[in-house]
PDB file of C-alpha atoms in Angstrom:
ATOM      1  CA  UNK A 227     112.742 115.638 120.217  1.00  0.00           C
ATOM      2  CA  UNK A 228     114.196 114.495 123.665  1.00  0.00           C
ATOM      3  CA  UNK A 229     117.370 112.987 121.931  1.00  0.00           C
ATOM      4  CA  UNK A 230     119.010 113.495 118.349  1.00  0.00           C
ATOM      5  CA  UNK A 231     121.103 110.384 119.248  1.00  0.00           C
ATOM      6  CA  UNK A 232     117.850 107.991 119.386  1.00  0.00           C
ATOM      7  CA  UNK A 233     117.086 109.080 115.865  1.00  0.00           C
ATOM      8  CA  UNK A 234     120.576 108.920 114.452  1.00  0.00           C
ATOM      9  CA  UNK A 235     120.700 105.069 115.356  1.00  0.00           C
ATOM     10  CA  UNK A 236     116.965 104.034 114.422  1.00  0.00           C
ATOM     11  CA  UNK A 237     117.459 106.058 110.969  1.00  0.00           C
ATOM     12  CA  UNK A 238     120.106 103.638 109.873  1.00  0.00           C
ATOM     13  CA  UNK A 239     118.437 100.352 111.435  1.00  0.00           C
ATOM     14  CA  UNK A 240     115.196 101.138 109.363  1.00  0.00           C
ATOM     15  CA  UNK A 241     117.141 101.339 106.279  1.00  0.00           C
ATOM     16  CA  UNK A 242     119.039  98.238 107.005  1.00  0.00           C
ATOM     17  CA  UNK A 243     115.640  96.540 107.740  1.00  0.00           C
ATOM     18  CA  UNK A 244     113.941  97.472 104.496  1.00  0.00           C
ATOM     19  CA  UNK A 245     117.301  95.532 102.798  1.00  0.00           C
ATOM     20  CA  UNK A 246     116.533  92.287 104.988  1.00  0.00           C
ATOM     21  CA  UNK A 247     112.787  92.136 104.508  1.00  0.00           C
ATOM     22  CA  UNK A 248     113.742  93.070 100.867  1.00  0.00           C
ATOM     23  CA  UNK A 249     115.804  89.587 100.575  1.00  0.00           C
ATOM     24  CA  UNK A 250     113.418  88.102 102.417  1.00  0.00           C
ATOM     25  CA  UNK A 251     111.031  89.146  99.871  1.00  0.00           C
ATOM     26  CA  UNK A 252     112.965  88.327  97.014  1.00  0.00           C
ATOM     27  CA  UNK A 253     114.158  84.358  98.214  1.00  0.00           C
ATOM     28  CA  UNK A 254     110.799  83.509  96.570  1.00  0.00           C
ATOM     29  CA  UNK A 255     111.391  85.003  93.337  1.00  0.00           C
ATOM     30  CA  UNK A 256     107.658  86.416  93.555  1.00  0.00           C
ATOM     31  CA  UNK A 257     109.274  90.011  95.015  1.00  0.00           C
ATOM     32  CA  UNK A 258     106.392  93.127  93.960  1.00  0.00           C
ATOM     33  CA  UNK A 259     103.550  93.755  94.034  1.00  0.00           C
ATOM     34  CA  UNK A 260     102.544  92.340  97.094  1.00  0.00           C
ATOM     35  CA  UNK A 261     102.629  92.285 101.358  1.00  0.00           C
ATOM     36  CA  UNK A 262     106.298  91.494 101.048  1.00  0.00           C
ATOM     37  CA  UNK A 263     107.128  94.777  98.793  1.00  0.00           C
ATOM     38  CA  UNK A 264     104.705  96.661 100.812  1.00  0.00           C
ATOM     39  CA  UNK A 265     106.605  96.089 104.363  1.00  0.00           C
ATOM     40  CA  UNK A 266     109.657  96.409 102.637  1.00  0.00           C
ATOM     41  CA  UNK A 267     109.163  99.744 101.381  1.00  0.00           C
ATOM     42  CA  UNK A 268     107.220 101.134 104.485  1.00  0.00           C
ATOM     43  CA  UNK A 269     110.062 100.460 106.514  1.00  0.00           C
ATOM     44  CA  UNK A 270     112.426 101.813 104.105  1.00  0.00           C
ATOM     45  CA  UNK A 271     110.005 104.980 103.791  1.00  0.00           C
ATOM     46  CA  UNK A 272     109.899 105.321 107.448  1.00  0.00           C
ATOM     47  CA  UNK A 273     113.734 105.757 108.016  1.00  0.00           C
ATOM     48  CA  UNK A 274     114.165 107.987 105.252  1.00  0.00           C
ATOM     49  CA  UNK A 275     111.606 109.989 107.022  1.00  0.00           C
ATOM     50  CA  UNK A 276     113.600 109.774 110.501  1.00  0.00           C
ATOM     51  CA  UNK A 277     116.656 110.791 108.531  1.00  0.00           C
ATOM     52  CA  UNK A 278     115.485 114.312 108.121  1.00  0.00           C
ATOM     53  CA  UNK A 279     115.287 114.853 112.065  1.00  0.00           C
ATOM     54  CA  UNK A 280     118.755 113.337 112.634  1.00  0.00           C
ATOM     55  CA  UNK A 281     120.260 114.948 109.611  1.00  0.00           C
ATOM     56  CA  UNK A 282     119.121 118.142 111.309  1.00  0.00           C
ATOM     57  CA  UNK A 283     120.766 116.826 114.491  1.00  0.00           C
ATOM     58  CA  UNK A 284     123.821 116.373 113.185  1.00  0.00           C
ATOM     59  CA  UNK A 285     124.423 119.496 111.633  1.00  0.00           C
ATOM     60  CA  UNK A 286     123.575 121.273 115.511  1.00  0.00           C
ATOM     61  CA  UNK A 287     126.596 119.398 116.131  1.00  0.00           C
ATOM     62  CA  UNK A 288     128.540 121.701 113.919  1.00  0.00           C
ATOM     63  CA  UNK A 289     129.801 125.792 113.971  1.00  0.00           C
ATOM     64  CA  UNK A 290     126.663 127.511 111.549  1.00  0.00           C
ATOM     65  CA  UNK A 291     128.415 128.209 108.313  1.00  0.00           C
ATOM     66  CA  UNK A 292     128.016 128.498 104.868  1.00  0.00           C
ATOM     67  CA  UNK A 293     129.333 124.708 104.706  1.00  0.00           C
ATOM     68  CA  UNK A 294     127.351 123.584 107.242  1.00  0.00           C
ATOM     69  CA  UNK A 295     123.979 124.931 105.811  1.00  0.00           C
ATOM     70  CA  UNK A 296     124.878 123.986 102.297  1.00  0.00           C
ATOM     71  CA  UNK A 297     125.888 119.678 103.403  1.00  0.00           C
ATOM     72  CA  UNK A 298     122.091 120.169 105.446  1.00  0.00           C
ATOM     73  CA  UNK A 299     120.384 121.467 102.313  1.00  0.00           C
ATOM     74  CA  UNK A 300     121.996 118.642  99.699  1.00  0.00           C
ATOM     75  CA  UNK A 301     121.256 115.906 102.492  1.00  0.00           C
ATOM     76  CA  UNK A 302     117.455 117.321 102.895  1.00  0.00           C
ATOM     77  CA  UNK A 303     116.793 117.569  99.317  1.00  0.00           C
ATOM     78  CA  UNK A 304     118.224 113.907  98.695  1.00  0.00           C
ATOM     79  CA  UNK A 305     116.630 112.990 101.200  1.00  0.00           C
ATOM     80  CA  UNK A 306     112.893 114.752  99.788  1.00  0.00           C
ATOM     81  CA  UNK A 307     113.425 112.851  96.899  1.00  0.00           C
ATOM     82  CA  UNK A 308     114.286 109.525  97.633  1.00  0.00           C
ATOM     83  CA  UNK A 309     111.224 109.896  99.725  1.00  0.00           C
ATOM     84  CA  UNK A 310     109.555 110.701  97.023  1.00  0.00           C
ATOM     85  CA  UNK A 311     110.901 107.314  95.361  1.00  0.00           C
ATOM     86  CA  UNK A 312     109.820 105.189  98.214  1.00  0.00           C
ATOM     87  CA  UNK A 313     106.048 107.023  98.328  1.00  0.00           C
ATOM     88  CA  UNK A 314     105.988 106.060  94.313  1.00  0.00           C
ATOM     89  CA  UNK A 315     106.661 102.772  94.945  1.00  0.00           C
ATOM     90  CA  UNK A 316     103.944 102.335  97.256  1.00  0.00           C
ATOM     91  CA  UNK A 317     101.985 103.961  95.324  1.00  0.00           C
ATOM     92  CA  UNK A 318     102.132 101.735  92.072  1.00  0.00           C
ATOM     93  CA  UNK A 319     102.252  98.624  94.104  1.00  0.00           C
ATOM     94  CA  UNK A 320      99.029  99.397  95.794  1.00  0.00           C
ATOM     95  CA  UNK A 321      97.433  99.880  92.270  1.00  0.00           C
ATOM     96  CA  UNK A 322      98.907  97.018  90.211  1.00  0.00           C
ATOM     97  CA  UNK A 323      97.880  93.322  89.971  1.00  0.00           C
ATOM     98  CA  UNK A 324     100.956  91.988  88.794  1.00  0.00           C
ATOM     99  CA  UNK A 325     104.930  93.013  88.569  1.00  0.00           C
ATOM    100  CA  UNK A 326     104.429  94.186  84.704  1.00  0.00           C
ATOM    101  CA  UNK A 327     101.194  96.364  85.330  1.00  0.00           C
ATOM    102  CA  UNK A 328     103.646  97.853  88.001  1.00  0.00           C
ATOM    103  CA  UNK A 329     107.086  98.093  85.975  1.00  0.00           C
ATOM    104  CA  UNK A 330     104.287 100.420  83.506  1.00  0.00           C
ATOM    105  CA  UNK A 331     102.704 102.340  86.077  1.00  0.00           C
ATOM    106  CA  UNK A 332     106.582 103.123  87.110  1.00  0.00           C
ATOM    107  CA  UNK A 333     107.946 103.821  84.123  1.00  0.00           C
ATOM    108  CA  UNK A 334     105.059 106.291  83.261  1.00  0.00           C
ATOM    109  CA  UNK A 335     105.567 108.236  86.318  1.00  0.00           C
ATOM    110  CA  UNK A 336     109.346 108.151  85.235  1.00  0.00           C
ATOM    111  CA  UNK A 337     108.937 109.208  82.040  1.00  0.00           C
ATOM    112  CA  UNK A 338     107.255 112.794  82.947  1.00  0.00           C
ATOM    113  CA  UNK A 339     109.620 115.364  81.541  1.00  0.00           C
ATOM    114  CA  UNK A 340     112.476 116.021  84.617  1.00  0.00           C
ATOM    115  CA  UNK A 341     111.073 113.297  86.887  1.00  0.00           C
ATOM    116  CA  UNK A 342     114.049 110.484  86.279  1.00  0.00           C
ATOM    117  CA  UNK A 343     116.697 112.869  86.454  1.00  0.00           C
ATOM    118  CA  UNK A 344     115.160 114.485  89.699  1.00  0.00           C
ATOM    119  CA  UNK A 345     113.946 111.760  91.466  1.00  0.00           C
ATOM    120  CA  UNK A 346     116.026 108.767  90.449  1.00  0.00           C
ATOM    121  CA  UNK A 347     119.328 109.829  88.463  1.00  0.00           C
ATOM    122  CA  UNK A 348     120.609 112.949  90.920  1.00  0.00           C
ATOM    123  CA  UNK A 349     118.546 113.529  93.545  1.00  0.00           C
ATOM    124  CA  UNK A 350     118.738 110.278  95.955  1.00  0.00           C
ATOM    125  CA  UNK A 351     122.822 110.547  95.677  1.00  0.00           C
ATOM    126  CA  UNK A 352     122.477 113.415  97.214  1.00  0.00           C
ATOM    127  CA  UNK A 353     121.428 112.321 100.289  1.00  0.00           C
ATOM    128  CA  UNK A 354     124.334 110.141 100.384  1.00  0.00           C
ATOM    129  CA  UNK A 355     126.922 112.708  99.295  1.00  0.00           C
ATOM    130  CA  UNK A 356     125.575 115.126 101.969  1.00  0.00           C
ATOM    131  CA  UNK A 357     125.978 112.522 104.513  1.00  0.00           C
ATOM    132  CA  UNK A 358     129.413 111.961 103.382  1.00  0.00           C
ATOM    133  CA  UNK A 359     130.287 115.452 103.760  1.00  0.00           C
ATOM    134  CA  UNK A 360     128.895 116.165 106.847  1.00  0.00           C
ATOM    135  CA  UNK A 361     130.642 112.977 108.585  1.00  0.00           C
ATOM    136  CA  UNK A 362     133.974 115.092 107.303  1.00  0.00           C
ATOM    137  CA  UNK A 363     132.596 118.179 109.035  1.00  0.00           C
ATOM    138  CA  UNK A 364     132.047 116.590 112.422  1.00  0.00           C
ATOM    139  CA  UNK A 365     135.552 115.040 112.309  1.00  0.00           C
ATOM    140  CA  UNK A 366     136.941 118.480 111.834  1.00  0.00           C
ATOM    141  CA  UNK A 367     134.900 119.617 114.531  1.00  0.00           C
ATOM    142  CA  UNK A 368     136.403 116.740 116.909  1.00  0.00           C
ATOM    143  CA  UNK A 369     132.560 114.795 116.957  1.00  0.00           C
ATOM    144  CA  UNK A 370     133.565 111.975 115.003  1.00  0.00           C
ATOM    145  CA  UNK A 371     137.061 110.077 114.519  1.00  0.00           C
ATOM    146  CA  UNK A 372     138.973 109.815 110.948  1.00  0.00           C
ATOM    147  CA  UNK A 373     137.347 106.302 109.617  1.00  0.00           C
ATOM    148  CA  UNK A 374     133.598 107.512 110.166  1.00  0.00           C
ATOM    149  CA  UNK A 375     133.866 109.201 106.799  1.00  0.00           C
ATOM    150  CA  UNK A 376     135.575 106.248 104.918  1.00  0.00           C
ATOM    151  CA  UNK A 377     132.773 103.702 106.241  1.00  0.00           C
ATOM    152  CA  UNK A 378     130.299 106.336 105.191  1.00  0.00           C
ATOM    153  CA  UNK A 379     130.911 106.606 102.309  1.00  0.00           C
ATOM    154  CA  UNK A 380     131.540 102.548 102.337  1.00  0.00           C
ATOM    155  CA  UNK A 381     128.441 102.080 103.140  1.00  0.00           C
ATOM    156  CA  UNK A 382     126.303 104.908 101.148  1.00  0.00           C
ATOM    157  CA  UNK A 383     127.903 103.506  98.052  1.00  0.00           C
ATOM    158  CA  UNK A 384     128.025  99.840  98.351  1.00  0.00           C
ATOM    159  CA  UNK A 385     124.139  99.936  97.562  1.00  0.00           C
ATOM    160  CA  UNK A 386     124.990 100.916  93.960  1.00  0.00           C
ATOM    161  CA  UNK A 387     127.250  97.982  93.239  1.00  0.00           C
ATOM    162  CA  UNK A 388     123.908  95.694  94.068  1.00  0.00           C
ATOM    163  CA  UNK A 389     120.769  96.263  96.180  1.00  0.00           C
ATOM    164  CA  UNK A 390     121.217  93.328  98.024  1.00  0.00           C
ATOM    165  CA  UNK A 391     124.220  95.147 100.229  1.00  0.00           C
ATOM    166  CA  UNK A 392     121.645  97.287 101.665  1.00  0.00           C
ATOM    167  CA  UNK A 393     121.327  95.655 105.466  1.00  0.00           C
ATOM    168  CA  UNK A 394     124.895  95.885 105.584  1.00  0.00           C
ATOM    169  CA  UNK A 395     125.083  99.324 104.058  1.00  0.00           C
ATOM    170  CA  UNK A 396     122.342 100.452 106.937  1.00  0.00           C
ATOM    171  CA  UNK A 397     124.946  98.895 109.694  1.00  0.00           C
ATOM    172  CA  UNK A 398     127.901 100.662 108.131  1.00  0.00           C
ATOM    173  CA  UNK A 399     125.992 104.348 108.310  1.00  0.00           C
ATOM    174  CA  UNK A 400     124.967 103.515 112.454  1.00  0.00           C
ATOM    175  CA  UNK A 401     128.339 102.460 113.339  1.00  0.00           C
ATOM    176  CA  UNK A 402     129.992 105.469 111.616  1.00  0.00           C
ATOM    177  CA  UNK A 403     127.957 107.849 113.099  1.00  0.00           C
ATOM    178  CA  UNK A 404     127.818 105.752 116.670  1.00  0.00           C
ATOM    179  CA  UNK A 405     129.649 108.436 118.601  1.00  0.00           C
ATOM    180  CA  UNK A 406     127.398 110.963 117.874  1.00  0.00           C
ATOM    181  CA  UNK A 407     124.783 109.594 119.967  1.00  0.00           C
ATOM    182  CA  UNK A 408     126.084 110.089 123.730  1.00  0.00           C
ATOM    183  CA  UNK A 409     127.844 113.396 122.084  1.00  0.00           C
ATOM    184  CA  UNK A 410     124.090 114.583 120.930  1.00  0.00           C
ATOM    185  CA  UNK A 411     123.189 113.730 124.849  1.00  0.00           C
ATOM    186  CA  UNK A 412     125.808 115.663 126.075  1.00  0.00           C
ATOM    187  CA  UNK A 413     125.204 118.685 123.927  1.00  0.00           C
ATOM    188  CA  UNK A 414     121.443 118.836 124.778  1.00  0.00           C
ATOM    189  CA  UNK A 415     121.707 118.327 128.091  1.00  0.00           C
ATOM    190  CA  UNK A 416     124.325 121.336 128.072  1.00  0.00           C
ATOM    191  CA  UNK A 417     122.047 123.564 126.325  1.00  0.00           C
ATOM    192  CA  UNK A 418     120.503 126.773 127.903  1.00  0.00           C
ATOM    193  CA  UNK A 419     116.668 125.330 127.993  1.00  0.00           C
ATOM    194  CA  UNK A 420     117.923 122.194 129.693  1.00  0.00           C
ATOM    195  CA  UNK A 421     120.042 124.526 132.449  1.00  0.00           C
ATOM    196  CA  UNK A 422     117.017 126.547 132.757  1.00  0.00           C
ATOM    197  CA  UNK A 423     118.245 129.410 131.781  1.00  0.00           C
ATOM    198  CA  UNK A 424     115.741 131.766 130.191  1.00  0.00           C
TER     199      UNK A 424
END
């Protein structure tokens, strides 16, 4: 990975783009199954995917610590399972004919003993509350300034009041870790492999 910073600002922009392509989708009032949903939840899959590399290069940023490793872990297993969300709803849109034939094929695969509370109820908040807490770490280790945090967590939790705040939501999280990006640069490029020593 040449630069952590790349990742850290197309992460968010995916995100954001599954919430336009999701409006998009639903202006019709025909939203799922169908070429709209698909896109929409490709992209979306795709920057939860990226996510993992530049929640990974974040916490380089930081002194390793008990802290540090534990706001990586939460992050990464939010992360896994909203992944796991977004793979779903591939999944049953690719299978159904219509929106009901899909609402059952999801609701089955919810309804498996530990799957809703894993994988819909607690696991996906985790990925925002790790991202959250590691913002707060990188301010206390000078990376970030004081109001990253507070548009964080703006933006990770704006998407529960309605769906439809997701583009701006995926804005918010790239502007409030913006700094981080020529800061990642400067940290690799001040590393031992790229001084060349051995």
């Amino acid at each position: 990975m040449k630069s952590p910073g790349v990742l850290l600002f197309a992460a968010p922009l995916f995100f954001s783009g599954y919430g336009v392509i999701r409006l998009v989708g639903r202006a019709d009032g025909r939203y799922g199954p169908g070429l709209d949903w698909q896109i929409a939840h490709i992209v979306g899959l795709i920057g939860m995917v990226l996510f993992v590399p530049a929640v990974l290069g974040m916490g380089r940023l930081l002194p390793s610590n008990a802290v540090r490793n534990s706001a990586i872990a939460v992050t990464l297993i939010g992360l896994a399972t909203t992944i796991v969300q977004f793979v779903a709803d591939v999944a049953f849109a690719a299978q159904a004919a219509d929106k009901a034939e899909m609402s059952r094929l999801s609701n089955a695969f919810s309804d498996i003993p530990g799957v809703r509370p894993a994988f819909y109820l607690v696991g996906p908040p985790l990925f925002f509350v790790g991202l959250i807490v590691l913002t707060i770490l990188l301010v206390r280790a000078g990376r970030l300034r004081w109001w990253s945090p507070v548009l964080m967590a703006i933006s990770t939790l704006s998407p529960m009041i309605t769906l439809d705040l997701i583009p701006l939501a995926g804005v918010g999280m790239l502007v409030s870790v913006l700094p981080l990006g020529s800061t990642a640069d400067e940290t690799a490029a001040s590393s031992p492999a790229h001084r060349g020593v051995g």
